[in-house]
PDB file of C-alpha atoms in Angstrom:
ATOM      1  CA  GLY A 303       9.604  -3.615  11.941  1.00  0.00           C
ATOM      2  CA  ALA A 304       9.476  -5.974   8.388  1.00  0.00           C
ATOM      3  CA  LEU A 305       6.704  -6.061   6.460  1.00  0.00           C
ATOM      4  CA  ASP A 306       4.947  -9.639   6.184  1.00  0.00           C
ATOM      5  CA  LEU A 307       2.111  -9.517   4.149  1.00  0.00           C
ATOM      6  CA  LYS A 308      -0.701 -11.853   4.857  1.00  0.00           C
ATOM      7  CA  THR A 309      -0.721 -13.920   1.711  1.00  0.00           C
ATOM      8  CA  GLU A 310      -4.275 -16.274   3.181  1.00  0.00           C
ATOM      9  CA  PRO A 311      -7.866 -14.784   2.151  1.00  0.00           C
ATOM     10  CA  LEU A 312      -8.939 -12.650   5.221  1.00  0.00           C
ATOM     11  CA  LYS A 313     -12.596 -14.443   6.316  1.00  0.00           C
ATOM     12  CA  GLU A 314     -13.813 -11.064   5.893  1.00  0.00           C
ATOM     13  CA  ALA A 315     -11.817  -8.118   3.938  1.00  0.00           C
ATOM     14  CA  PRO A 316     -12.352  -4.767   4.053  1.00  0.00           C
ATOM     15  CA  ASP A 317     -13.182  -2.200   1.584  1.00  0.00           C
ATOM     16  CA  THR A 318     -11.233   0.484   2.344  1.00  0.00           C
ATOM     17  CA  LEU A 319      -8.054   0.793   3.983  1.00  0.00           C
ATOM     18  CA  PHE A 320      -6.358   3.942   5.057  1.00  0.00           C
ATOM     19  CA  ILE A 321      -1.804   4.515   5.505  1.00  0.00           C
ATOM     20  CA  VAL A 322      -0.182   6.788   7.452  1.00  0.00           C
ATOM     21  CA  SER A 323       3.439   7.063   6.707  1.00  0.00           C
ATOM     22  CA  ALA A 324       6.143   8.854   5.941  1.00  0.00           C
ATOM     23  CA  GLY A 325       5.753   6.847   2.609  1.00  0.00           C
ATOM     24  CA  LEU A 326       9.210   5.728   2.573  1.00  0.00           C
ATOM     25  CA  PRO A 327       9.106   2.201   1.145  1.00  0.00           C
ATOM     26  CA  PRO A 328      10.432  -0.812   3.655  1.00  0.00           C
ATOM     27  CA  ASN A 329      14.118  -1.574   3.053  1.00  0.00           C
ATOM     28  CA  GLU A 330      14.683  -5.028   5.300  1.00  0.00           C
ATOM     29  CA  GLY A 331      12.673  -7.684   4.981  1.00  0.00           C
ATOM     30  CA  ARG A 332      10.941 -10.658   3.170  1.00  0.00           C
ATOM     31  CA  TYR A 333       9.631  -7.529   0.544  1.00  0.00           C
ATOM     32  CA  LYS A 334      13.188  -4.852  -0.158  1.00  0.00           C
ATOM     33  CA  HIS A 335      12.561  -3.690  -3.138  1.00  0.00           C
ATOM     34  CA  ALA A 336       9.189  -0.763  -3.768  1.00  0.00           C
ATOM     35  CA  GLU A 337       8.503  -2.626  -7.092  1.00  0.00           C
ATOM     36  CA  ASP A 338       8.217  -6.200  -5.398  1.00  0.00           C
ATOM     37  CA  LEU A 339       5.704  -4.902  -2.988  1.00  0.00           C
ATOM     38  CA  LEU A 340       3.766  -3.306  -5.232  1.00  0.00           C
ATOM     39  CA  ALA A 341       3.666  -6.114  -8.047  1.00  0.00           C
ATOM     40  CA  ILE A 342       2.757  -8.127  -4.572  1.00  0.00           C
ATOM     41  CA  ILE A 343       0.095  -6.047  -3.265  1.00  0.00           C
ATOM     42  CA  ARG A 344      -1.291  -5.981  -6.933  1.00  0.00           C
ATOM     43  CA  ASP A 345      -1.460  -9.641  -6.801  1.00  0.00           C
ATOM     44  CA  ILE A 346      -3.315  -9.719  -3.412  1.00  0.00           C
ATOM     45  CA  ASN A 347      -5.925  -6.944  -4.566  1.00  0.00           C
ATOM     46  CA  ARG A 348      -6.598  -7.768  -7.999  1.00  0.00           C
ATOM     47  CA  PHE A 349     -10.354  -9.907  -7.075  1.00  0.00           C
ATOM     48  CA  ALA A 350     -10.651  -7.887  -3.529  1.00  0.00           C
ATOM     49  CA  ARG A 351     -10.660  -4.642  -4.445  1.00  0.00           C
ATOM     50  CA  ILE A 352      -9.935  -2.929  -1.727  1.00  0.00           C
ATOM     51  CA  ARG A 353      -9.164   1.075  -1.624  1.00  0.00           C
ATOM     52  CA  ILE A 354      -5.998   2.114  -0.651  1.00  0.00           C
ATOM     53  CA  HIS A 355      -5.386   5.350   0.407  1.00  0.00           C
ATOM     54  CA  CYS A 356      -2.672   7.157   1.677  1.00  0.00           C
ATOM     55  CA  ILE A 357      -1.958   9.694   3.828  1.00  0.00           C
ATOM     56  CA  SER A 358       2.660  10.520   3.684  1.00  0.00           C
ATOM     57  CA  THR A 359       3.442  12.610   5.830  1.00  0.00           C
ATOM     58  CA  GLY A 360       7.193  13.156   3.972  1.00  0.00           C
ATOM     59  CA  ARG A 361       7.840  12.875  -0.540  1.00  0.00           C
ATOM     60  CA  GLY A 362       8.340  10.103  -2.905  1.00  0.00           C
ATOM     61  CA  ASP A 363       5.949   8.438  -4.688  1.00  0.00           C
ATOM     62  CA  PHE A 364       5.593   4.796  -3.109  1.00  0.00           C
ATOM     63  CA  LEU A 365       2.228   6.119  -1.949  1.00  0.00           C
ATOM     64  CA  LYS A 366       0.869   7.240  -4.100  1.00  0.00           C
ATOM     65  CA  ARG A 367       1.455   4.406  -6.748  1.00  0.00           C
ATOM     66  CA  LEU A 368       0.367   1.921  -4.108  1.00  0.00           C
ATOM     67  CA  SER A 369      -2.881   4.462  -4.261  1.00  0.00           C
ATOM     68  CA  GLU A 370      -2.999   4.332  -7.909  1.00  0.00           C
ATOM     69  CA  GLN A 371      -2.828   1.099  -8.414  1.00  0.00           C
ATOM     70  CA  ASN A 372      -5.703   0.557  -5.624  1.00  0.00           C
ATOM     71  CA  HIS A 373      -7.501   2.313  -6.490  1.00  0.00           C
ATOM     72  CA  GLY A 374      -7.414   5.325  -3.683  1.00  0.00           C
ATOM     73  CA  THR A 375      -6.597   8.741  -3.166  1.00  0.00           C
ATOM     74  CA  TYR A 376      -2.874  10.304  -2.254  1.00  0.00           C
ATOM     75  CA  VAL A 377      -3.094  13.051  -0.272  1.00  0.00           C
ATOM     76  CA  GLU A 378       0.780  14.677   0.851  1.00  0.00           C
ATOM     77  CA  LYS A 379       0.578  16.468   3.957  1.00  0.00           C
ATOM     78  CA  VAL A 380       3.999  17.343   4.995  1.00  0.00           C
ATOM     79  CA  GLU A 381       3.968  19.771   7.967  1.00  0.00           C
ATOM     80  CA  PHE A 382       0.889  18.944  10.150  1.00  0.00           C
TER      81      PHE A 382
END
C-alpha cells in the first residue's frame, strides 16, 4: 500500500526507528518520488532527530540515503 506520513507531532517521539525493506521507494500514493519522500522525512525529523536505521534486503540507495540523512546506519543484507 501507499505510505502516508503522519505530519502532526506524536505525544512521545521515539528516539530510534528500524526499517527492514527491499529498499524500493513508494511509487504510488501521496509521495511517488524518492526525493520528495526524503525531503519530507528530513523536514519532519529536523528537530526530533530520530535515528532511522535501515536494513535493506534488496539493492538501491533509497534506504541508504534515508538512514544517512536521519542520523542512522545502513546495512545491506541481500540473502538471509
